[in-house]
Backbone as JSON Lines, residues from 0, in Angstrom:
{"i":0,"aa":"Q","n":[121.46,93.38,131.36],"ca":[120.55,92.61,132.19],"c":[121.01,91.17,132.36]}
{"i":1,"aa":"L","n":[121.78,90.69,131.4],"ca":[122.27,89.32,131.46],"c":[123.6,89.25,132.19]}
{"i":2,"aa":"Q","n":[123.79,88.16,132.9],"ca":[125.08,87.82,133.48],"c":[125.49,86.45,132.94]}
{"i":3,"aa":"L","n":[126.7,86.37,132.42],"ca":[127.21,85.15,131.83],"c":[128.43,84.69,132.61]}
{"i":4,"aa":"V","n":[128.48,83.4,132.89],"ca":[129.58,82.82,133.64],"c":[130.06,81.57,132.92]}
{"i":5,"aa":"E","n":[131.34,81.57,132.54],"ca":[131.93,80.41,131.88],"c":[132.54,79.47,132.91]}
{"i":6,"aa":"S","n":[132.64,78.22,132.52],"ca":[133.34,77.24,133.33],"c":[133.81,76.11,132.41]}
{"i":7,"aa":"G","n":[134.71,75.3,132.91],"ca":[135.13,74.11,132.2],"c":[136.51,74.17,131.59]}
{"i":8,"aa":"G","n":[137.18,75.29,131.7],"ca":[138.52,75.39,131.15],"c":[139.52,74.58,131.96]}
{"i":9,"aa":"G","n":[140.7,74.45,131.42],"ca":[141.73,73.69,132.1],"c":[142.93,73.45,131.22]}
{"i":10,"aa":"L","n":[143.8,72.58,131.69],"ca":[145.01,72.21,130.99],"c":[144.86,70.8,130.45]}
{"i":11,"aa":"V","n":[145.04,70.64,129.15],"ca":[144.96,69.33,128.51],"c":[146.11,69.17,127.54]}
{"i":12,"aa":"Q","n":[146.36,67.94,127.16],"ca":[147.36,67.64,126.16],"c":[146.77,67.68,124.76]}
{"i":13,"aa":"P","n":[147.58,67.9,123.75],"ca":[147.06,67.87,122.38],"c":[146.32,66.58,122.09]}
{"i":14,"aa":"G","n":[145.19,66.72,121.4],"ca":[144.36,65.59,121.07],"c":[143.25,65.3,122.06]}
{"i":15,"aa":"E","n":[143.33,65.88,123.23],"ca":[142.32,65.66,124.25],"c":[141.14,66.6,124.06]}
{"i":16,"aa":"S","n":[140.16,66.49,124.95],"ca":[138.91,67.22,124.81],"c":[138.57,67.99,126.08]}
{"i":17,"aa":"L","n":[137.81,69.05,125.9],"ca":[137.23,69.81,126.99],"c":[135.84,70.24,126.58]}
{"i":18,"aa":"K","n":[134.99,70.45,127.58],"ca":[133.67,70.99,127.35],"c":[133.48,72.23,128.21]}
{"i":19,"aa":"L","n":[133.26,73.35,127.57],"ca":[133.02,74.6,128.25],"c":[131.53,74.84,128.4]}
{"i":20,"aa":"S","n":[131.16,75.49,129.5],"ca":[129.78,75.83,129.75],"c":[129.66,77.34,129.95]}
{"i":21,"aa":"C","n":[128.54,77.88,129.53],"ca":[128.21,79.27,129.77],"c":[126.83,79.33,130.37]}
{"i":22,"aa":"A","n":[126.74,79.74,131.62],"ca":[125.47,79.85,132.32],"c":[125.01,81.29,132.28]}
{"i":23,"aa":"A","n":[123.8,81.5,131.81],"ca":[123.24,82.84,131.68],"c":[122.13,83.03,132.69]}
{"i":24,"aa":"S","n":[122.15,84.16,133.36],"ca":[121.06,84.55,134.24],"c":[120.47,85.86,133.74]}
{"i":25,"aa":"G","n":[119.16,85.92,133.73],"ca":[118.48,87.08,133.2],"c":[117.6,86.7,132.03]}
{"i":26,"aa":"I","n":[117.04,87.7,131.4],"ca":[116.12,87.49,130.29],"c":[116.88,87.54,128.98]}
{"i":27,"aa":"I","n":[116.72,86.49,128.19],"ca":[117.34,86.42,126.88],"c":[116.25,86.68,125.85]}
{"i":28,"aa":"L","n":[116.3,87.83,125.24],"ca":[115.3,88.22,124.25],"c":[115.68,87.73,122.87]}
{"i":29,"aa":"S","n":[114.71,87.18,122.18],"ca":[114.91,86.8,120.79],"c":[114.65,87.98,119.88]}
{"i":30,"aa":"P","n":[115.34,88.08,118.75],"ca":[116.39,87.16,118.31],"c":[117.71,87.39,119.03]}
{"i":31,"aa":"Y","n":[118.48,86.33,119.16],"ca":[119.77,86.41,119.81],"c":[120.75,85.48,119.14]}
{"i":32,"aa":"I","n":[122.0,85.71,119.42],"ca":[123.07,84.81,118.99],"c":[123.93,84.51,120.21]}
{"i":33,"aa":"M","n":[124.08,83.25,120.5],"ca":[125.01,82.81,121.52],"c":[126.31,82.43,120.86]}
{"i":34,"aa":"G","n":[127.41,82.81,121.46],"ca":[128.69,82.53,120.83],"c":[129.81,82.33,121.82]}
{"i":35,"aa":"W","n":[130.89,81.82,121.28],"ca":[132.14,81.68,122.01],"c":[133.23,82.42,121.25]}
{"i":36,"aa":"Y","n":[133.98,83.2,121.99],"ca":[135.15,83.88,121.47],"c":[136.37,83.38,122.23]}
{"i":37,"aa":"R","n":[137.52,83.59,121.65],"ca":[138.75,83.29,122.35],"c":[139.79,84.35,122.03]}
{"i":38,"aa":"Q","n":[140.71,84.52,122.96],"ca":[141.79,85.45,122.77],"c":[143.06,84.86,123.36]}
{"i":39,"aa":"A","n":[144.04,84.68,122.51],"ca":[145.33,84.18,122.92],"c":[146.26,85.36,123.2]}
{"i":40,"aa":"P","n":[147.28,85.14,124.02],"ca":[148.23,86.23,124.3],"c":[148.83,86.79,123.02]}
{"i":41,"aa":"G","n":[148.8,88.1,122.9],"ca":[149.37,88.75,121.74],"c":[148.51,88.73,120.5]}
{"i":42,"aa":"K","n":[147.31,88.19,120.59],"ca":[146.43,88.11,119.44],"c":[145.09,88.77,119.76]}
{"i":43,"aa":"Q","n":[144.38,89.16,118.71],"ca":[143.08,89.76,118.89],"c":[142.03,88.7,119.17]}
{"i":44,"aa":"R","n":[140.92,89.14,119.7],"ca":[139.82,88.24,119.99],"c":[139.28,87.63,118.69]}
{"i":45,"aa":"E","n":[138.99,86.35,118.75],"ca":[138.56,85.59,117.59],"c":[137.22,84.93,117.88]}
{"i":46,"aa":"L","n":[136.31,85.04,116.93],"ca":[135.03,84.35,117.04],"c":[135.22,82.88,116.72]}
{"i":47,"aa":"V","n":[134.8,82.02,117.62],"ca":[135.0,80.59,117.48],"c":[133.76,79.89,116.94]}
{"i":48,"aa":"A","n":[132.61,80.16,117.54],"ca":[131.38,79.46,117.16],"c":[130.18,80.27,117.61]}
{"i":49,"aa":"T","n":[129.08,80.12,116.88],"ca":[127.83,80.78,117.25],"c":[126.67,79.83,117.03]}
{"i":50,"aa":"I","n":[125.61,80.09,117.78],"ca":[124.34,79.41,117.56],"c":[123.24,80.44,117.73]}
{"i":51,"aa":"T","n":[122.31,80.48,116.79],"ca":[121.23,81.44,116.84],"c":[120.06,80.9,117.64]}
{"i":52,"aa":"N","n":[119.09,81.78,117.9],"ca":[117.9,81.33,118.6],"c":[117.15,80.27,117.8]}
{"i":53,"aa":"G","n":[117.35,80.27,116.49],"ca":[116.76,79.26,115.64],"c":[117.56,77.98,115.52]}
{"i":54,"aa":"G","n":[118.72,77.92,116.18],"ca":[119.51,76.7,116.18],"c":[120.55,76.6,115.08]}
{"i":55,"aa":"I","n":[120.75,77.66,114.32],"ca":[121.75,77.64,113.26],"c":[123.13,77.87,113.86]}
{"i":56,"aa":"T","n":[124.05,77.01,113.5],"ca":[125.41,77.1,114.03],"c":[126.4,77.51,112.95]}
{"i":57,"aa":"N","n":[127.45,78.17,113.38],"ca":[128.56,78.54,112.51],"c":[129.85,78.41,113.3]}
{"i":58,"aa":"Y","n":[130.92,78.11,112.58],"ca":[132.21,77.87,113.21],"c":[133.32,78.55,112.44]}
{"i":59,"aa":"A","n":[134.33,78.96,113.17],"ca":[135.54,79.4,112.53],"c":[136.18,78.24,111.79]}
{"i":60,"aa":"D","n":[136.83,78.55,110.68],"ca":[137.46,77.49,109.89],"c":[138.45,76.68,110.72]}
{"i":61,"aa":"S","n":[139.1,77.32,111.65],"ca":[140.13,76.66,112.43],"c":[139.59,75.59,113.37]}
{"i":62,"aa":"V","n":[138.28,75.61,113.65],"ca":[137.71,74.66,114.59],"c":[136.65,73.77,113.97]}
{"i":63,"aa":"K","n":[136.32,73.97,112.72],"ca":[135.3,73.15,112.06],"c":[135.69,71.68,112.11]}
{"i":64,"aa":"G","n":[134.71,70.87,112.47],"ca":[134.94,69.45,112.58],"c":[135.47,69.01,113.92]}
{"i":65,"aa":"R","n":[135.91,69.94,114.74],"ca":[136.46,69.61,116.06],"c":[135.61,70.14,117.21]}
{"i":66,"aa":"F","n":[135.02,71.32,117.03],"ca":[134.24,71.96,118.08],"c":[132.76,71.9,117.75]}
{"i":67,"aa":"T","n":[131.93,71.83,118.78],"ca":[130.49,71.83,118.63],"c":[129.87,72.76,119.66]}
{"i":68,"aa":"I","n":[129.04,73.68,119.19],"ca":[128.31,74.56,120.09],"c":[126.89,74.04,120.24]}
{"i":69,"aa":"S","n":[126.36,74.09,121.44],"ca":[125.01,73.61,121.7],"c":[124.43,74.36,122.88]}
{"i":70,"aa":"R","n":[123.13,74.2,123.08],"ca":[122.46,74.82,124.22],"c":[121.44,73.88,124.8]}
{"i":71,"aa":"D","n":[121.08,74.12,126.07],"ca":[120.08,73.27,126.69],"c":[118.69,73.71,126.24]}
{"i":72,"aa":"N","n":[117.69,72.93,126.65],"ca":[116.33,73.21,126.2],"c":[115.8,74.54,126.71]}
{"i":73,"aa":"A","n":[116.22,74.93,127.89],"ca":[115.79,76.21,128.45],"c":[116.55,77.39,127.88]}
{"i":74,"aa":"K","n":[117.64,77.11,127.2],"ca":[118.47,78.13,126.58],"c":[119.1,79.07,127.58]}
{"i":75,"aa":"S","n":[119.24,78.6,128.8],"ca":[119.9,79.38,129.83],"c":[121.37,79.0,129.98]}
{"i":76,"aa":"T","n":[121.75,77.87,129.43],"ca":[123.12,77.41,129.46],"c":[123.49,76.89,128.08]}
{"i":77,"aa":"Y","n":[124.66,77.25,127.62],"ca":[125.14,76.68,126.38],"c":[126.58,76.26,126.52]}
{"i":78,"aa":"F","n":[127.04,75.5,125.53],"ca":[128.27,74.74,125.68],"c":[129.15,74.85,124.45]}
{"i":79,"aa":"L","n":[130.4,74.56,124.66],"ca":[131.33,74.39,123.57],"c":[132.11,73.11,123.83]}
{"i":80,"aa":"Q","n":[131.79,72.07,123.06],"ca":[132.53,70.83,123.13],"c":[133.73,70.93,122.22]}
{"i":81,"aa":"M","n":[134.9,70.79,122.78],"ca":[136.15,70.96,122.04],"c":[136.88,69.63,122.01]}
{"i":82,"aa":"N","n":[137.0,69.07,120.82],"ca":[137.68,67.8,120.63],"c":[138.96,68.01,119.84]}
{"i":83,"aa":"T","n":[139.83,67.03,119.93],"ca":[141.09,67.05,119.19],"c":[141.79,68.4,119.35]}
{"i":84,"aa":"L","n":[141.94,68.81,120.57],"ca":[142.51,70.12,120.85],"c":[143.96,70.21,120.4]}
{"i":85,"aa":"K","n":[144.32,71.39,119.94],"ca":[145.65,71.69,119.45],"c":[146.28,72.79,120.29]}
{"i":86,"aa":"P","n":[147.59,72.86,120.3],"ca":[148.23,73.95,121.06],"c":[147.74,75.33,120.63]}
{"i":87,"aa":"E","n":[147.43,75.51,119.36],"ca":[146.96,76.8,118.9],"c":[145.55,77.14,119.38]}
{"i":88,"aa":"D","n":[144.87,76.19,120.01],"ca":[143.59,76.47,120.65],"c":[143.75,77.14,122.01]}
{"i":89,"aa":"T","n":[144.96,77.21,122.5],"ca":[145.21,77.82,123.8],"c":[144.77,79.27,123.79]}
{"i":90,"aa":"A","n":[143.91,79.63,124.73],"ca":[143.37,80.99,124.79],"c":[142.46,81.1,125.99]}
{"i":91,"aa":"V","n":[142.07,82.33,126.28],"ca":[140.97,82.58,127.18],"c":[139.69,82.57,126.36]}
{"i":92,"aa":"Y","n":[138.77,81.72,126.73],"ca":[137.51,81.58,126.02],"c":[136.41,82.32,126.76]}
{"i":93,"aa":"C","n":[135.67,83.16,126.04],"ca":[134.6,83.95,126.62],"c":[133.29,83.64,125.92]}
{"i":94,"aa":"C","n":[132.23,83.53,126.7],"ca":[130.92,83.39,126.08],"c":[130.31,84.75,125.87]}
{"i":95,"aa":"N","n":[129.42,84.8,124.9],"ca":[128.82,86.06,124.47],"c":[127.41,85.81,124.0]}
{"i":96,"aa":"I","n":[126.5,86.68,124.38],"ca":[125.14,86.65,123.84],"c":[124.83,88.03,123.28]}
{"i":97,"aa":"K","n":[124.51,88.06,122.02],"ca":[124.1,89.28,121.35],"c":[122.58,89.33,121.3]}
{"i":98,"aa":"I","n":[122.02,90.38,121.9],"ca":[120.58,90.61,121.86],"c":[120.34,91.63,120.76]}
{"i":99,"aa":"A","n":[119.76,91.17,119.68],"ca":[119.66,92.0,118.48],"c":[118.82,93.25,118.72]}
{"i":100,"aa":"L","n":[117.71,93.11,119.42],"ca":[116.81,94.25,119.61],"c":[117.44,95.35,120.45]}
{"i":101,"aa":"R","n":[118.38,94.99,121.29],"ca":[119.06,95.97,122.12],"c":[120.41,96.39,121.55]}
{"i":102,"aa":"N","n":[120.8,95.73,120.47],"ca":[122.09,96.0,119.85],"c":[123.2,96.0,120.9]}
{"i":103,"aa":"Y","n":[123.24,94.94,121.68],"ca":[124.17,94.89,122.79],"c":[124.7,93.48,122.98]}
{"i":104,"aa":"D","n":[125.97,93.4,123.29],"ca":[126.64,92.13,123.55],"c":[126.92,91.98,125.04]}
{"i":105,"aa":"Y","n":[126.54,90.85,125.59],"ca":[126.84,90.5,126.96],"c":[127.98,89.5,126.97]}
{"i":106,"aa":"W","n":[128.9,89.69,127.9],"ca":[130.12,88.9,127.94],"c":[130.31,88.21,129.28]}
{"i":107,"aa":"G","n":[130.87,87.02,129.23],"ca":[131.35,86.38,130.42],"c":[132.76,86.83,130.75]}
{"i":108,"aa":"Q","n":[133.27,86.33,131.85],"ca":[134.58,86.78,132.33],"c":[135.74,86.04,131.7]}
{"i":109,"aa":"G","n":[135.47,84.9,131.1],"ca":[136.5,84.13,130.45],"c":[136.97,82.94,131.27]}
{"i":110,"aa":"T","n":[137.34,81.89,130.57],"ca":[137.92,80.71,131.2],"c":[139.13,80.28,130.38]}
{"i":111,"aa":"Q","n":[140.2,79.93,131.07],"ca":[141.46,79.62,130.4],"c":[141.46,78.19,129.89]}
{"i":112,"aa":"V","n":[141.84,78.03,128.65],"ca":[142.08,76.73,128.05],"c":[143.53,76.69,127.6]}
{"i":113,"aa":"T","n":[144.26,75.73,128.11],"ca":[145.66,75.57,127.75],"c":[145.87,74.17,127.2]}
{"i":114,"aa":"V","n":[146.42,74.09,126.01],"ca":[146.69,72.82,125.35],"c":[148.19,72.71,125.18]}
{"i":115,"aa":"S","n":[148.79,71.82,125.93],"ca":[150.24,71.72,125.94],"c":[150.66,70.33,126.37]}
{"i":116,"aa":"S","n":[151.72,69.84,125.76],"ca":[152.26,68.55,126.13],"c":[153.39,68.7,127.14]}
């Protein structure tokens, strides 16, 4: 029932910042978890950050202290602020919302983030 659309990716140099957005259309049933995943060429998909309906956040060790996940007051759009980007952050980033009661994950199409000098 949900449609998720990411935006905000691009090409940046190491140390620079990007902010990704995930716009959700449809009904988001609680409890839920909003998250960001990424997948680099030749690697498996990796969970980057999550935020629960209660506002609890978690981050992969590789991005702790650099990335911040947040959502707007309506909870229809959420974000990933990425600071101090590294080349190893290069990946396609996808947003995801897990609706617990439906045991189902909704996915966006992905947005490319490239960190290169």
